[in-house]
């Protein structure tokens, strides 16, 4: 019977370990940025979906009341009846008002700055007006 002794057992050499670490580092360098890019795109997609849900709720509010909430009433008017609105039939959203995927509240103005009936926006990842790519403002 041939039993290996501890003296004949062989481990990894330093060179083999360094090659494995190098390969893991290269894979991380290639896969990491692509993964983070997907996360960023999913945040933008989620924000657009939330803006669309707000738009539908605001349209339902207008159908019931004949107008959009004022800037002072804000998006809270979709959840709680304003005291001066007897035709309110809400709530028009479920749960609490969501924040955008970057943790900031959505901004609402009625009328909008560009002449539209209302303006609804997220300031994007940088949480500041303007920006490009992931930092760009999302409006509805």
mmCIF file of the C-alpha atoms, coordinates in Angstrom:
data_MODEL
# 
_entry.id   MODEL 
# 
loop_
_atom_site.group_PDB 
_atom_site.id 
_atom_site.type_symbol 
_atom_site.label_atom_id 
_atom_site.label_alt_id 
_atom_site.label_comp_id 
_atom_site.label_asym_id 
_atom_site.label_entity_id 
_atom_site.label_seq_id 
_atom_site.pdbx_PDB_ins_code 
_atom_site.Cartn_x 
_atom_site.Cartn_y 
_atom_site.Cartn_z 
_atom_site.occupancy 
_atom_site.B_iso_or_equiv 
_atom_site.pdbx_formal_charge 
_atom_site.auth_seq_id 
_atom_site.auth_comp_id 
_atom_site.auth_asym_id 
_atom_site.auth_atom_id 
_atom_site.pdbx_PDB_model_num 
ATOM 1   C CA . UNK A 1 1   ? 0.000   0.000  0.000   1.00 0.00 ? 1   UNK A CA 1 
ATOM 2   C CA . UNK A 1 2   ? 1.392   3.348  -1.062  1.00 0.00 ? 2   UNK A CA 1 
ATOM 3   C CA . UNK A 1 3   ? 0.401   6.079  1.432   1.00 0.00 ? 3   UNK A CA 1 
ATOM 4   C CA . UNK A 1 4   ? 1.568   9.645  0.643   1.00 0.00 ? 4   UNK A CA 1 
ATOM 5   C CA . UNK A 1 5   ? 3.500   11.199 3.466   1.00 0.00 ? 5   UNK A CA 1 
ATOM 6   C CA . UNK A 1 6   ? 3.345   14.814 4.492   1.00 0.00 ? 6   UNK A CA 1 
ATOM 7   C CA . UNK A 1 7   ? 6.748   15.381 2.911   1.00 0.00 ? 7   UNK A CA 1 
ATOM 8   C CA . UNK A 1 8   ? 5.500   14.452 -0.579  1.00 0.00 ? 8   UNK A CA 1 
ATOM 9   C CA . UNK A 1 9   ? 2.290   16.546 -0.384  1.00 0.00 ? 9   UNK A CA 1 
ATOM 10  C CA . UNK A 1 10  ? 2.654   19.609 -2.557  1.00 0.00 ? 10  UNK A CA 1 
ATOM 11  C CA . UNK A 1 11  ? 0.921   23.017 -2.249  1.00 0.00 ? 11  UNK A CA 1 
ATOM 12  C CA . UNK A 1 12  ? 0.679   25.969 -4.594  1.00 0.00 ? 12  UNK A CA 1 
ATOM 13  C CA . UNK A 1 13  ? 3.793   27.924 -5.401  1.00 0.00 ? 13  UNK A CA 1 
ATOM 14  C CA . UNK A 1 14  ? 3.938   31.673 -4.986  1.00 0.00 ? 14  UNK A CA 1 
ATOM 15  C CA . UNK A 1 15  ? 4.008   32.083 -8.760  1.00 0.00 ? 15  UNK A CA 1 
ATOM 16  C CA . UNK A 1 16  ? 0.809   30.039 -9.199  1.00 0.00 ? 16  UNK A CA 1 
ATOM 17  C CA . UNK A 1 17  ? -0.970  32.107 -6.545  1.00 0.00 ? 17  UNK A CA 1 
ATOM 18  C CA . UNK A 1 18  ? 0.138   35.357 -8.220  1.00 0.00 ? 18  UNK A CA 1 
ATOM 19  C CA . UNK A 1 19  ? -1.171  34.160 -11.598 1.00 0.00 ? 19  UNK A CA 1 
ATOM 20  C CA . UNK A 1 20  ? -4.560  33.290 -10.072 1.00 0.00 ? 20  UNK A CA 1 
ATOM 21  C CA . UNK A 1 21  ? -4.750  36.695 -8.338  1.00 0.00 ? 21  UNK A CA 1 
ATOM 22  C CA . UNK A 1 22  ? -3.854  38.418 -11.622 1.00 0.00 ? 22  UNK A CA 1 
ATOM 23  C CA . UNK A 1 23  ? -6.598  36.537 -13.490 1.00 0.00 ? 23  UNK A CA 1 
ATOM 24  C CA . UNK A 1 24  ? -9.181  37.429 -10.818 1.00 0.00 ? 24  UNK A CA 1 
ATOM 25  C CA . UNK A 1 25  ? -8.083  41.072 -10.989 1.00 0.00 ? 25  UNK A CA 1 
ATOM 26  C CA . UNK A 1 26  ? -8.421  41.153 -14.771 1.00 0.00 ? 26  UNK A CA 1 
ATOM 27  C CA . UNK A 1 27  ? -11.887 39.605 -14.656 1.00 0.00 ? 27  UNK A CA 1 
ATOM 28  C CA . UNK A 1 28  ? -12.968 42.090 -11.998 1.00 0.00 ? 28  UNK A CA 1 
ATOM 29  C CA . UNK A 1 29  ? -11.644 44.956 -14.108 1.00 0.00 ? 29  UNK A CA 1 
ATOM 30  C CA . UNK A 1 30  ? -13.658 43.801 -17.112 1.00 0.00 ? 30  UNK A CA 1 
ATOM 31  C CA . UNK A 1 31  ? -16.894 42.690 -15.440 1.00 0.00 ? 31  UNK A CA 1 
ATOM 32  C CA . UNK A 1 32  ? -17.082 45.352 -12.689 1.00 0.00 ? 32  UNK A CA 1 
ATOM 33  C CA . UNK A 1 33  ? -17.667 48.425 -14.871 1.00 0.00 ? 33  UNK A CA 1 
ATOM 34  C CA . UNK A 1 34  ? -20.265 46.607 -16.972 1.00 0.00 ? 34  UNK A CA 1 
ATOM 35  C CA . UNK A 1 35  ? -22.117 45.535 -13.844 1.00 0.00 ? 35  UNK A CA 1 
ATOM 36  C CA . UNK A 1 36  ? -22.066 49.066 -12.420 1.00 0.00 ? 36  UNK A CA 1 
ATOM 37  C CA . UNK A 1 37  ? -23.322 50.395 -15.765 1.00 0.00 ? 37  UNK A CA 1 
ATOM 38  C CA . UNK A 1 38  ? -26.295 48.044 -15.547 1.00 0.00 ? 38  UNK A CA 1 
ATOM 39  C CA . UNK A 1 39  ? -27.111 49.311 -12.057 1.00 0.00 ? 39  UNK A CA 1 
ATOM 40  C CA . UNK A 1 40  ? -27.026 52.887 -13.299 1.00 0.00 ? 40  UNK A CA 1 
ATOM 41  C CA . UNK A 1 41  ? -29.327 52.076 -16.220 1.00 0.00 ? 41  UNK A CA 1 
ATOM 42  C CA . UNK A 1 42  ? -31.755 50.281 -13.921 1.00 0.00 ? 42  UNK A CA 1 
ATOM 43  C CA . UNK A 1 43  ? -31.951 53.362 -11.650 1.00 0.00 ? 43  UNK A CA 1 
ATOM 44  C CA . UNK A 1 44  ? -32.859 55.545 -14.637 1.00 0.00 ? 44  UNK A CA 1 
ATOM 45  C CA . UNK A 1 45  ? -35.456 52.991 -15.774 1.00 0.00 ? 45  UNK A CA 1 
ATOM 46  C CA . UNK A 1 46  ? -36.967 52.886 -12.273 1.00 0.00 ? 46  UNK A CA 1 
ATOM 47  C CA . UNK A 1 47  ? -37.147 56.691 -12.126 1.00 0.00 ? 47  UNK A CA 1 
ATOM 48  C CA . UNK A 1 48  ? -38.889 56.816 -15.515 1.00 0.00 ? 48  UNK A CA 1 
ATOM 49  C CA . UNK A 1 49  ? -41.399 54.199 -14.359 1.00 0.00 ? 49  UNK A CA 1 
ATOM 50  C CA . UNK A 1 50  ? -42.128 56.182 -11.189 1.00 0.00 ? 50  UNK A CA 1 
ATOM 51  C CA . UNK A 1 51  ? -42.572 59.396 -13.209 1.00 0.00 ? 51  UNK A CA 1 
ATOM 52  C CA . UNK A 1 52  ? -45.033 57.534 -15.434 1.00 0.00 ? 52  UNK A CA 1 
ATOM 53  C CA . UNK A 1 53  ? -46.972 56.314 -12.382 1.00 0.00 ? 53  UNK A CA 1 
ATOM 54  C CA . UNK A 1 54  ? -47.119 59.885 -11.040 1.00 0.00 ? 54  UNK A CA 1 
ATOM 55  C CA . UNK A 1 55  ? -48.351 61.092 -14.439 1.00 0.00 ? 55  UNK A CA 1 
ATOM 56  C CA . UNK A 1 56  ? -51.182 58.559 -14.440 1.00 0.00 ? 56  UNK A CA 1 
ATOM 57  C CA . UNK A 1 57  ? -52.139 59.484 -10.866 1.00 0.00 ? 57  UNK A CA 1 
ATOM 58  C CA . UNK A 1 58  ? -52.074 63.209 -11.724 1.00 0.00 ? 58  UNK A CA 1 
ATOM 59  C CA . UNK A 1 59  ? -54.301 62.576 -14.755 1.00 0.00 ? 59  UNK A CA 1 
ATOM 60  C CA . UNK A 1 60  ? -56.792 60.660 -12.560 1.00 0.00 ? 60  UNK A CA 1 
ATOM 61  C CA . UNK A 1 61  ? -56.731 63.541 -10.051 1.00 0.00 ? 61  UNK A CA 1 
ATOM 62  C CA . UNK A 1 62  ? -57.493 66.009 -12.869 1.00 0.00 ? 62  UNK A CA 1 
ATOM 63  C CA . UNK A 1 63  ? -60.363 63.869 -14.174 1.00 0.00 ? 63  UNK A CA 1 
ATOM 64  C CA . UNK A 1 64  ? -61.969 63.860 -10.702 1.00 0.00 ? 64  UNK A CA 1 
ATOM 65  C CA . UNK A 1 65  ? -61.299 67.466 -9.705  1.00 0.00 ? 65  UNK A CA 1 
ATOM 66  C CA . UNK A 1 66  ? -61.077 69.277 -13.028 1.00 0.00 ? 66  UNK A CA 1 
ATOM 67  C CA . UNK A 1 67  ? -57.535 70.536 -12.435 1.00 0.00 ? 67  UNK A CA 1 
ATOM 68  C CA . UNK A 1 68  ? -54.060 69.426 -11.382 1.00 0.00 ? 68  UNK A CA 1 
ATOM 69  C CA . UNK A 1 69  ? -52.866 69.947 -7.797  1.00 0.00 ? 69  UNK A CA 1 
ATOM 70  C CA . UNK A 1 70  ? -51.243 73.304 -7.167  1.00 0.00 ? 70  UNK A CA 1 
ATOM 71  C CA . UNK A 1 71  ? -47.532 73.591 -6.476  1.00 0.00 ? 71  UNK A CA 1 
ATOM 72  C CA . UNK A 1 72  ? -48.375 74.321 -2.822  1.00 0.00 ? 72  UNK A CA 1 
ATOM 73  C CA . UNK A 1 73  ? -50.486 71.146 -2.566  1.00 0.00 ? 73  UNK A CA 1 
ATOM 74  C CA . UNK A 1 74  ? -47.759 69.157 -4.311  1.00 0.00 ? 74  UNK A CA 1 
ATOM 75  C CA . UNK A 1 75  ? -47.789 65.440 -4.857  1.00 0.00 ? 75  UNK A CA 1 
ATOM 76  C CA . UNK A 1 76  ? -49.192 64.938 -1.352  1.00 0.00 ? 76  UNK A CA 1 
ATOM 77  C CA . UNK A 1 77  ? -52.589 65.827 -2.879  1.00 0.00 ? 77  UNK A CA 1 
ATOM 78  C CA . UNK A 1 78  ? -52.496 62.424 -4.574  1.00 0.00 ? 78  UNK A CA 1 
ATOM 79  C CA . UNK A 1 79  ? -52.581 60.722 -1.163  1.00 0.00 ? 79  UNK A CA 1 
ATOM 80  C CA . UNK A 1 80  ? -54.507 63.075 1.119   1.00 0.00 ? 80  UNK A CA 1 
ATOM 81  C CA . UNK A 1 81  ? -57.526 65.156 0.119   1.00 0.00 ? 81  UNK A CA 1 
ATOM 82  C CA . UNK A 1 82  ? -56.769 68.882 0.046   1.00 0.00 ? 82  UNK A CA 1 
ATOM 83  C CA . UNK A 1 83  ? -59.142 70.785 2.329   1.00 0.00 ? 83  UNK A CA 1 
ATOM 84  C CA . UNK A 1 84  ? -60.359 72.944 -0.568  1.00 0.00 ? 84  UNK A CA 1 
ATOM 85  C CA . UNK A 1 85  ? -61.108 70.053 -2.952  1.00 0.00 ? 85  UNK A CA 1 
ATOM 86  C CA . UNK A 1 86  ? -64.602 68.530 -2.431  1.00 0.00 ? 86  UNK A CA 1 
ATOM 87  C CA . UNK A 1 87  ? -64.470 66.377 -5.616  1.00 0.00 ? 87  UNK A CA 1 
ATOM 88  C CA . UNK A 1 88  ? -61.318 64.480 -4.559  1.00 0.00 ? 88  UNK A CA 1 
ATOM 89  C CA . UNK A 1 89  ? -61.838 60.687 -4.936  1.00 0.00 ? 89  UNK A CA 1 
ATOM 90  C CA . UNK A 1 90  ? -58.375 59.403 -4.039  1.00 0.00 ? 90  UNK A CA 1 
ATOM 91  C CA . UNK A 1 91  ? -55.995 58.250 -2.920  1.00 0.00 ? 91  UNK A CA 1 
ATOM 92  C CA . UNK A 1 92  ? -54.472 58.111 -6.385  1.00 0.00 ? 92  UNK A CA 1 
ATOM 93  C CA . UNK A 1 93  ? -51.273 56.344 -5.292  1.00 0.00 ? 93  UNK A CA 1 
ATOM 94  C CA . UNK A 1 94  ? -50.704 53.383 -2.990  1.00 0.00 ? 94  UNK A CA 1 
ATOM 95  C CA . UNK A 1 95  ? -48.529 53.802 0.070   1.00 0.00 ? 95  UNK A CA 1 
ATOM 96  C CA . UNK A 1 96  ? -46.312 56.777 0.738   1.00 0.00 ? 96  UNK A CA 1 
ATOM 97  C CA . UNK A 1 97  ? -44.779 59.087 -1.853  1.00 0.00 ? 97  UNK A CA 1 
ATOM 98  C CA . UNK A 1 98  ? -41.695 57.326 -3.185  1.00 0.00 ? 98  UNK A CA 1 
ATOM 99  C CA . UNK A 1 99  ? -38.356 59.054 -3.506  1.00 0.00 ? 99  UNK A CA 1 
ATOM 100 C CA . UNK A 1 100 ? -36.358 58.771 -6.685  1.00 0.00 ? 100 UNK A CA 1 
ATOM 101 C CA . UNK A 1 101 ? -33.818 55.917 -6.925  1.00 0.00 ? 101 UNK A CA 1 
ATOM 102 C CA . UNK A 1 102 ? -31.070 58.268 -5.675  1.00 0.00 ? 102 UNK A CA 1 
ATOM 103 C CA . UNK A 1 103 ? -32.933 59.108 -2.454  1.00 0.00 ? 103 UNK A CA 1 
ATOM 104 C CA . UNK A 1 104 ? -34.290 62.563 -3.349  1.00 0.00 ? 104 UNK A CA 1 
ATOM 105 C CA . UNK A 1 105 ? -37.936 63.618 -3.460  1.00 0.00 ? 105 UNK A CA 1 
ATOM 106 C CA . UNK A 1 106 ? -39.526 64.180 -6.855  1.00 0.00 ? 106 UNK A CA 1 
ATOM 107 C CA . UNK A 1 107 ? -40.193 67.834 -7.624  1.00 0.00 ? 107 UNK A CA 1 
ATOM 108 C CA . UNK A 1 108 ? -43.608 69.017 -8.786  1.00 0.00 ? 108 UNK A CA 1 
ATOM 109 C CA . UNK A 1 109 ? -44.696 72.398 -10.164 1.00 0.00 ? 109 UNK A CA 1 
ATOM 110 C CA . UNK A 1 110 ? -48.043 73.471 -11.583 1.00 0.00 ? 110 UNK A CA 1 
ATOM 111 C CA . UNK A 1 111 ? -47.943 75.144 -13.984 1.00 0.00 ? 111 UNK A CA 1 
ATOM 112 C CA . UNK A 1 112 ? -44.575 74.039 -15.333 1.00 0.00 ? 112 UNK A CA 1 
ATOM 113 C CA . UNK A 1 113 ? -41.789 76.473 -16.184 1.00 0.00 ? 113 UNK A CA 1 
ATOM 114 C CA . UNK A 1 114 ? -42.014 75.706 -19.918 1.00 0.00 ? 114 UNK A CA 1 
ATOM 115 C CA . UNK A 1 115 ? -45.739 76.485 -20.175 1.00 0.00 ? 115 UNK A CA 1 
ATOM 116 C CA . UNK A 1 116 ? -46.968 72.917 -19.655 1.00 0.00 ? 116 UNK A CA 1 
ATOM 117 C CA . UNK A 1 117 ? -49.822 72.169 -17.247 1.00 0.00 ? 117 UNK A CA 1 
ATOM 118 C CA . UNK A 1 118 ? -47.457 70.640 -14.712 1.00 0.00 ? 118 UNK A CA 1 
ATOM 119 C CA . UNK A 1 119 ? -43.811 69.691 -14.397 1.00 0.00 ? 119 UNK A CA 1 
ATOM 120 C CA . UNK A 1 120 ? -42.576 66.626 -12.567 1.00 0.00 ? 120 UNK A CA 1 
ATOM 121 C CA . UNK A 1 121 ? -38.870 65.915 -12.289 1.00 0.00 ? 121 UNK A CA 1 
ATOM 122 C CA . UNK A 1 122 ? -36.045 64.018 -10.676 1.00 0.00 ? 122 UNK A CA 1 
ATOM 123 C CA . UNK A 1 123 ? -32.679 65.743 -10.479 1.00 0.00 ? 123 UNK A CA 1 
ATOM 124 C CA . UNK A 1 124 ? -30.846 62.506 -11.286 1.00 0.00 ? 124 UNK A CA 1 
ATOM 125 C CA . UNK A 1 125 ? -27.831 60.941 -9.643  1.00 0.00 ? 125 UNK A CA 1 
ATOM 126 C CA . UNK A 1 126 ? -26.025 64.232 -8.936  1.00 0.00 ? 126 UNK A CA 1 
ATOM 127 C CA . UNK A 1 127 ? -29.124 65.713 -7.222  1.00 0.00 ? 127 UNK A CA 1 
ATOM 128 C CA . UNK A 1 128 ? -28.468 69.053 -8.937  1.00 0.00 ? 128 UNK A CA 1 
ATOM 129 C CA . UNK A 1 129 ? -30.223 70.770 -11.848 1.00 0.00 ? 129 UNK A CA 1 
ATOM 130 C CA . UNK A 1 130 ? -28.844 69.945 -15.282 1.00 0.00 ? 130 UNK A CA 1 
ATOM 131 C CA . UNK A 1 131 ? -26.216 67.313 -15.897 1.00 0.00 ? 131 UNK A CA 1 
ATOM 132 C CA . UNK A 1 132 ? -25.536 64.695 -18.518 1.00 0.00 ? 132 UNK A CA 1 
ATOM 133 C CA . UNK A 1 133 ? -25.718 60.895 -18.696 1.00 0.00 ? 133 UNK A CA 1 
ATOM 134 C CA . UNK A 1 134 ? -26.575 59.483 -15.235 1.00 0.00 ? 134 UNK A CA 1 
ATOM 135 C CA . UNK A 1 135 ? -26.611 62.987 -13.747 1.00 0.00 ? 135 UNK A CA 1 
ATOM 136 C CA . UNK A 1 136 ? -29.216 64.272 -16.223 1.00 0.00 ? 136 UNK A CA 1 
ATOM 137 C CA . UNK A 1 137 ? -32.572 65.477 -14.940 1.00 0.00 ? 137 UNK A CA 1 
ATOM 138 C CA . UNK A 1 138 ? -35.555 63.271 -15.759 1.00 0.00 ? 138 UNK A CA 1 
ATOM 139 C CA . UNK A 1 139 ? -38.803 65.111 -16.468 1.00 0.00 ? 139 UNK A CA 1 
ATOM 140 C CA . UNK A 1 140 ? -42.368 64.230 -17.254 1.00 0.00 ? 140 UNK A CA 1 
# 
